[in-house]
Amino acid sequence: MASVAEIDRLPDDDCAAALAPLFEGAPRFLARLCAARPFGEPDVLFARARSIARAMPEPEQLELIDAHPRLGAPPASVSTLSFVEQGYDRPTADGPAVEAEAKRARVAADLDRLNAAYEARFGFRYCVQVAGRTRAALLPDLQAALEGDRNAEIARALDAVVDIAADRWLTLGGR
C-alpha cells in the first residue's frame, strides 16, 4: 500500500487506482476523494472520505455502498480483501470451512432471505464491517436493520464503508 504522502503526489487516475481496493471501486466517490487531496496523514484521509461520502448525492452514496459485495456472496465473486473479511480463508471452528453443512446451508439461506428483504425495502445492499465475525453472528444485526429508517441506514452503511476502508488500510500496511 502506498503511503499517504505517495498518494498525495499521484495523478488523479493513479490515486483512484491506489485507493480503489479500500473502497471496492466506486469511481465517482474515488474521483471526489482524490480531488480532496492532500491528506497528509491517514486520519485526514478517512475523515475526508467520511465527509465526502455523507455529502454526496444519494445515487453516488448508493454506488459506494453497493460497490461492496453482499454478505455471504459466493467466494469467487468477491475481492481478495472481502474474501478474507467474510471468513472464506479461515478454517476455524466458527469459519465456513468446518461449519456443519446443515448450519452453513441454514445461514446461507437466512442471509439470502434477509439480504433480499433489505434490498427490496431500502434499495441498496446491507453493508457492515464484518471484523472477523461469522456470517451467523451477523444475522441478528441484519434482521434488526430491516426495522430501521432508510436515511439512517444510508448513513450507517456509509460509515461502515469508511470503517472497512480504514481497517483495510491497516491490514495492507498503510502508513
PDB file of N, CA, C and O in Angstrom, residues 77-118:
ATOM      1  N   SER A  77     -16.908 -14.486  -6.218  1.00  0.00           N
ATOM      2  CA  SER A  77     -17.428 -13.217  -6.728  1.00  0.00           C
ATOM      3  C   SER A  77     -16.953 -11.997  -5.951  1.00  0.00           C
ATOM      4  O   SER A  77     -17.313 -10.876  -6.303  1.00  0.00           O
ATOM      5  N   VAL A  78     -16.151 -12.200  -4.899  1.00  0.00           N
ATOM      6  CA  VAL A  78     -15.743 -11.080  -4.053  1.00  0.00           C
ATOM      7  C   VAL A  78     -14.267 -10.767  -4.250  1.00  0.00           C
ATOM      8  O   VAL A  78     -13.496 -11.598  -4.712  1.00  0.00           O
ATOM      9  N   SER A  79     -13.888  -9.554  -3.866  1.00  0.00           N
ATOM     10  CA  SER A  79     -12.483  -9.159  -3.958  1.00  0.00           C
ATOM     11  C   SER A  79     -11.648  -9.970  -2.970  1.00  0.00           C
ATOM     12  O   SER A  79     -12.171 -10.602  -2.048  1.00  0.00           O
ATOM     13  N   THR A  80     -10.350  -9.916  -3.145  1.00  0.00           N
ATOM     14  CA  THR A  80      -9.438 -10.624  -2.252  1.00  0.00           C
ATOM     15  C   THR A  80      -9.625 -10.171  -0.809  1.00  0.00           C
ATOM     16  O   THR A  80      -9.645 -10.988   0.109  1.00  0.00           O
ATOM     17  N   LEU A  81      -9.778  -8.866  -0.601  1.00  0.00           N
ATOM     18  CA  LEU A  81      -9.958  -8.357   0.757  1.00  0.00           C
ATOM     19  C   LEU A  81     -11.299  -8.794   1.344  1.00  0.00           C
ATOM     20  O   LEU A  81     -11.373  -9.188   2.511  1.00  0.00           O
ATOM     21  N   SER A  82     -12.368  -8.751   0.570  1.00  0.00           N
ATOM     22  CA  SER A  82     -13.669  -9.222   1.049  1.00  0.00           C
ATOM     23  C   SER A  82     -13.641 -10.720   1.333  1.00  0.00           C
ATOM     24  O   SER A  82     -14.283 -11.186   2.273  1.00  0.00           O
ATOM     25  N   PHE A  83     -12.911 -11.468   0.538  1.00  0.00           N
ATOM     26  CA  PHE A  83     -12.772 -12.910   0.737  1.00  0.00           C
ATOM     27  C   PHE A  83     -12.266 -13.194   2.149  1.00  0.00           C
ATOM     28  O   PHE A  83     -12.806 -14.034   2.864  1.00  0.00           O
ATOM     29  N   VAL A  84     -11.244 -12.470   2.557  1.00  0.00           N
ATOM     30  CA  VAL A  84     -10.667 -12.644   3.894  1.00  0.00           C
ATOM     31  C   VAL A  84     -11.639 -12.125   4.953  1.00  0.00           C
ATOM     32  O   VAL A  84     -11.884 -12.797   5.965  1.00  0.00           O
ATOM     33  N   GLU A  85     -12.199 -10.950   4.726  1.00  0.00           N
ATOM     34  CA  GLU A  85     -13.109 -10.352   5.712  1.00  0.00           C
ATOM     35  C   GLU A  85     -14.335 -11.218   5.962  1.00  0.00           C
ATOM     36  O   GLU A  85     -14.812 -11.305   7.097  1.00  0.00           O
ATOM     37  N   GLN A  86     -14.833 -11.872   4.928  1.00  0.00           N
ATOM     38  CA  GLN A  86     -16.018 -12.708   5.089  1.00  0.00           C
ATOM     39  C   GLN A  86     -15.678 -14.103   5.590  1.00  0.00           C
ATOM     40  O   GLN A  86     -16.566 -14.935   5.766  1.00  0.00           O
ATOM     41  N   GLY A  87     -14.405 -14.361   5.849  1.00  0.00           N
ATOM     42  CA  GLY A  87     -14.010 -15.592   6.505  1.00  0.00           C
ATOM     43  C   GLY A  87     -13.808 -16.792   5.614  1.00  0.00           C
ATOM     44  O   GLY A  87     -13.648 -17.908   6.107  1.00  0.00           O
ATOM     45  N   TYR A  88     -13.770 -16.593   4.306  1.00  0.00           N
ATOM     46  CA  TYR A  88     -13.597 -17.730   3.413  1.00  0.00           C
ATOM     47  C   TYR A  88     -12.199 -18.339   3.510  1.00  0.00           C
ATOM     48  O   TYR A  88     -11.981 -19.435   3.019  1.00  0.00           O
ATOM     49  N   ASP A  89     -11.286 -17.638   4.145  1.00  0.00           N
ATOM     50  CA  ASP A  89      -9.914 -18.135   4.275  1.00  0.00           C
ATOM     51  C   ASP A  89      -9.649 -18.810   5.617  1.00  0.00           C
ATOM     52  O   ASP A  89      -8.559 -19.311   5.833  1.00  0.00           O
ATOM     53  N   ARG A  90     -10.632 -18.818   6.525  1.00  0.00           N
ATOM     54  CA  ARG A  90     -10.403 -19.300   7.886  1.00  0.00           C
ATOM     55  C   ARG A  90     -10.972 -20.683   8.124  1.00  0.00           C
ATOM     56  O   ARG A  90     -12.192 -20.844   8.159  1.00  0.00           O
ATOM     57  N   PRO A  91     -10.122 -21.660   8.361  1.00  0.00           N
ATOM     58  CA  PRO A  91     -10.608 -22.991   8.719  1.00  0.00           C
ATOM     59  C   PRO A  91     -10.718 -23.137  10.239  1.00  0.00           C
ATOM     60  O   PRO A  91     -10.157 -24.034  10.832  1.00  0.00           O
ATOM     61  N   THR A  92     -11.449 -22.213  10.886  1.00  0.00           N
ATOM     62  CA  THR A  92     -11.608 -22.278  12.333  1.00  0.00           C
ATOM     63  C   THR A  92     -12.939 -22.923  12.670  1.00  0.00           C
ATOM     64  O   THR A  92     -13.784 -23.143  11.805  1.00  0.00           O
ATOM     65  N   ALA A  93     -13.137 -23.177  13.945  1.00  0.00           N
ATOM     66  CA  ALA A  93     -14.379 -23.807  14.391  1.00  0.00           C
ATOM     67  C   ALA A  93     -15.594 -22.976  14.015  1.00  0.00           C
ATOM     68  O   ALA A  93     -16.670 -23.510  13.804  1.00  0.00           O
ATOM     69  N   ASP A  94     -15.440 -21.659  13.913  1.00  0.00           N
ATOM     70  CA  ASP A  94     -16.561 -20.801  13.557  1.00  0.00           C
ATOM     71  C   ASP A  94     -16.563 -20.440  12.078  1.00  0.00           C
ATOM     72  O   ASP A  94     -17.487 -19.804  11.607  1.00  0.00           O
ATOM     73  N   GLY A  95     -15.527 -20.797  11.371  1.00  0.00           N
ATOM     74  CA  GLY A  95     -15.400 -20.403   9.978  1.00  0.00           C
ATOM     75  C   GLY A  95     -16.136 -21.324   9.042  1.00  0.00           C
ATOM     76  O   GLY A  95     -16.543 -22.414   9.408  1.00  0.00           O
ATOM     77  N   PRO A  96     -16.291 -20.890   7.791  1.00  0.00           N
ATOM     78  CA  PRO A  96     -17.079 -21.665   6.835  1.00  0.00           C
ATOM     79  C   PRO A  96     -16.486 -23.019   6.495  1.00  0.00           C
ATOM     80  O   PRO A  96     -17.231 -23.911   6.111  1.00  0.00           O
ATOM     81  N   ALA A  97     -15.182 -23.207   6.664  1.00  0.00           N
ATOM     82  CA  ALA A  97     -14.577 -24.471   6.252  1.00  0.00           C
ATOM     83  C   ALA A  97     -15.006 -25.640   7.127  1.00  0.00           C
ATOM     84  O   ALA A  97     -14.990 -26.778   6.667  1.00  0.00           O
ATOM     85  N   VAL A  98     -15.379 -25.407   8.378  1.00  0.00           N
ATOM     86  CA  VAL A  98     -15.724 -26.524   9.253  1.00  0.00           C
ATOM     87  C   VAL A  98     -17.118 -26.426   9.869  1.00  0.00           C
ATOM     88  O   VAL A  98     -17.466 -27.236  10.712  1.00  0.00           O
ATOM     89  N   GLU A  99     -17.896 -25.424   9.478  1.00  0.00           N
ATOM     90  CA  GLU A  99     -19.275 -25.386   9.958  1.00  0.00           C
ATOM     91  C   GLU A  99     -19.992 -26.618   9.442  1.00  0.00           C
ATOM     92  O   GLU A  99     -19.754 -27.063   8.324  1.00  0.00           O
ATOM     93  N   ALA A 100     -20.874 -27.164  10.237  1.00  0.00           N
ATOM     94  CA  ALA A 100     -21.665 -28.299   9.775  1.00  0.00           C
ATOM     95  C   ALA A 100     -22.429 -27.877   8.523  1.00  0.00           C
ATOM     96  O   ALA A 100     -22.890 -26.736   8.418  1.00  0.00           O
ATOM     97  N   GLU A 101     -22.567 -28.785   7.574  1.00  0.00           N
ATOM     98  CA  GLU A 101     -23.213 -28.467   6.299  1.00  0.00           C
ATOM     99  C   GLU A 101     -24.628 -27.938   6.507  1.00  0.00           C
ATOM    100  O   GLU A 101     -25.036 -26.975   5.858  1.00  0.00           O
ATOM    101  N   ALA A 102     -25.367 -28.509   7.418  1.00  0.00           N
ATOM    102  CA  ALA A 102     -26.738 -28.054   7.661  1.00  0.00           C
ATOM    103  C   ALA A 102     -26.749 -26.614   8.171  1.00  0.00           C
ATOM    104  O   ALA A 102     -27.577 -25.801   7.756  1.00  0.00           O
ATOM    105  N   LYS A 103     -25.833 -26.291   9.073  1.00  0.00           N
ATOM    106  CA  LYS A 103     -25.771 -24.936   9.612  1.00  0.00           C
ATOM    107  C   LYS A 103     -25.351 -23.961   8.515  1.00  0.00           C
ATOM    108  O   LYS A 103     -25.921 -22.880   8.393  1.00  0.00           O
ATOM    109  N   ARG A 104     -24.371 -24.357   7.724  1.00  0.00           N
ATOM    110  CA  ARG A 104     -23.936 -23.493   6.615  1.00  0.00           C
ATOM    111  C   ARG A 104     -25.093 -23.198   5.678  1.00  0.00           C
ATOM    112  O   ARG A 104     -25.300 -22.066   5.251  1.00  0.00           O
ATOM    113  N   ALA A 105     -25.844 -24.233   5.344  1.00  0.00           N
ATOM    114  CA  ALA A 105     -26.967 -24.068   4.427  1.00  0.00           C
ATOM    115  C   ALA A 105     -28.044 -23.170   5.042  1.00  0.00           C
ATOM    116  O   ALA A 105     -28.618 -22.315   4.349  1.00  0.00           O
ATOM    117  N   ARG A 106     -28.323 -23.338   6.328  1.00  0.00           N
ATOM    118  CA  ARG A 106     -29.328 -22.519   7.006  1.00  0.00           C
ATOM    119  C   ARG A 106     -28.901 -21.060   7.051  1.00  0.00           C
ATOM    120  O   ARG A 106     -29.679 -20.154   6.745  1.00  0.00           O
ATOM    121  N   VAL A 107     -27.635 -20.837   7.423  1.00  0.00           N
ATOM    122  CA  VAL A 107     -27.126 -19.455   7.491  1.00  0.00           C
ATOM    123  C   VAL A 107     -27.132 -18.826   6.104  1.00  0.00           C
ATOM    124  O   VAL A 107     -27.535 -17.673   5.943  1.00  0.00           O
ATOM    125  N   ALA A 108     -26.730 -19.568   5.089  1.00  0.00           N
ATOM    126  CA  ALA A 108     -26.730 -19.042   3.724  1.00  0.00           C
ATOM    127  C   ALA A 108     -28.152 -18.688   3.290  1.00  0.00           C
ATOM    128  O   ALA A 108     -28.376 -17.629   2.686  1.00  0.00           O
ATOM    129  N   ALA A 109     -29.107 -19.549   3.600  1.00  0.00           N
ATOM    130  CA  ALA A 109     -30.500 -19.269   3.244  1.00  0.00           C
ATOM    131  C   ALA A 109     -31.018 -18.046   3.995  1.00  0.00           C
ATOM    132  O   ALA A 109     -31.722 -17.200   3.420  1.00  0.00           O
ATOM    133  N   ASP A 110     -30.677 -17.945   5.282  1.00  0.00           N
ATOM    134  CA  ASP A 110     -31.087 -16.774   6.065  1.00  0.00           C
ATOM    135  C   ASP A 110     -30.472 -15.495   5.504  1.00  0.00           C
ATOM    136  O   ASP A 110     -31.148 -14.466   5.400  1.00  0.00           O
ATOM    137  N   LEU A 111     -29.196 -15.550   5.154  1.00  0.00           N
ATOM    138  CA  LEU A 111     -28.552 -14.371   4.570  1.00  0.00           C
ATOM    139  C   LEU A 111     -29.207 -13.982   3.250  1.00  0.00           C
ATOM    140  O   LEU A 111     -29.455 -12.800   3.007  1.00  0.00           O
ATOM    141  N   ASP A 112     -29.468 -14.955   2.407  1.00  0.00           N
ATOM    142  CA  ASP A 112     -30.121 -14.666   1.125  1.00  0.00           C
ATOM    143  C   ASP A 112     -31.479 -14.010   1.347  1.00  0.00           C
ATOM    144  O   ASP A 112     -31.814 -13.010   0.714  1.00  0.00           O
ATOM    145  N   ARG A 113     -32.266 -14.577   2.276  1.00  0.00           N
ATOM    146  CA  ARG A 113     -33.603 -14.052   2.552  1.00  0.00           C
ATOM    147  C   ARG A 113     -33.529 -12.635   3.116  1.00  0.00           C
ATOM    148  O   ARG A 113     -34.226 -11.732   2.651  1.00  0.00           O
ATOM    149  N   LEU A 114     -32.648 -12.429   4.108  1.00  0.00           N
ATOM    150  CA  LEU A 114     -32.537 -11.112   4.734  1.00  0.00           C
ATOM    151  C   LEU A 114     -31.930 -10.076   3.787  1.00  0.00           C
ATOM    152  O   LEU A 114     -32.373  -8.926   3.760  1.00  0.00           O
ATOM    153  N   ASN A 115     -30.917 -10.472   3.022  1.00  0.00           N
ATOM    154  CA  ASN A 115     -30.342  -9.555   2.029  1.00  0.00           C
ATOM    155  C   ASN A 115     -31.415  -9.117   1.032  1.00  0.00           C
ATOM    156  O   ASN A 115     -31.525  -7.927   0.699  1.00  0.00           O
ATOM    157  N   ALA A 116     -32.199 -10.070   0.539  1.00  0.00           N
ATOM    158  CA  ALA A 116     -33.244  -9.741  -0.432  1.00  0.00           C
ATOM    159  C   ALA A 116     -34.286  -8.809   0.184  1.00  0.00           C
ATOM    160  O   ALA A 116     -34.716  -7.833  -0.457  1.00  0.00           O
ATOM    161  N   ALA A 117     -34.681  -9.071   1.422  1.00  0.00           N
ATOM    162  CA  ALA A 117     -35.668  -8.216   2.095  1.00  0.00           C
ATOM    163  C   ALA A 117     -35.104  -6.816   2.315  1.00  0.00           C
ATOM    164  O   ALA A 117     -35.802  -5.813   2.104  1.00  0.00           O
ATOM    165  N   TYR A 118     -33.848  -6.741   2.721  1.00  0.00           N
ATOM    166  CA  TYR A 118     -33.207  -5.449   2.961  1.00  0.00           C
ATOM    167  C   TYR A 118     -33.121  -4.651   1.668  1.00  0.00           C
ATOM    168  O   TYR A 118     -33.480  -3.471   1.620  1.00  0.00           O
TER     169      TYR A 118
END
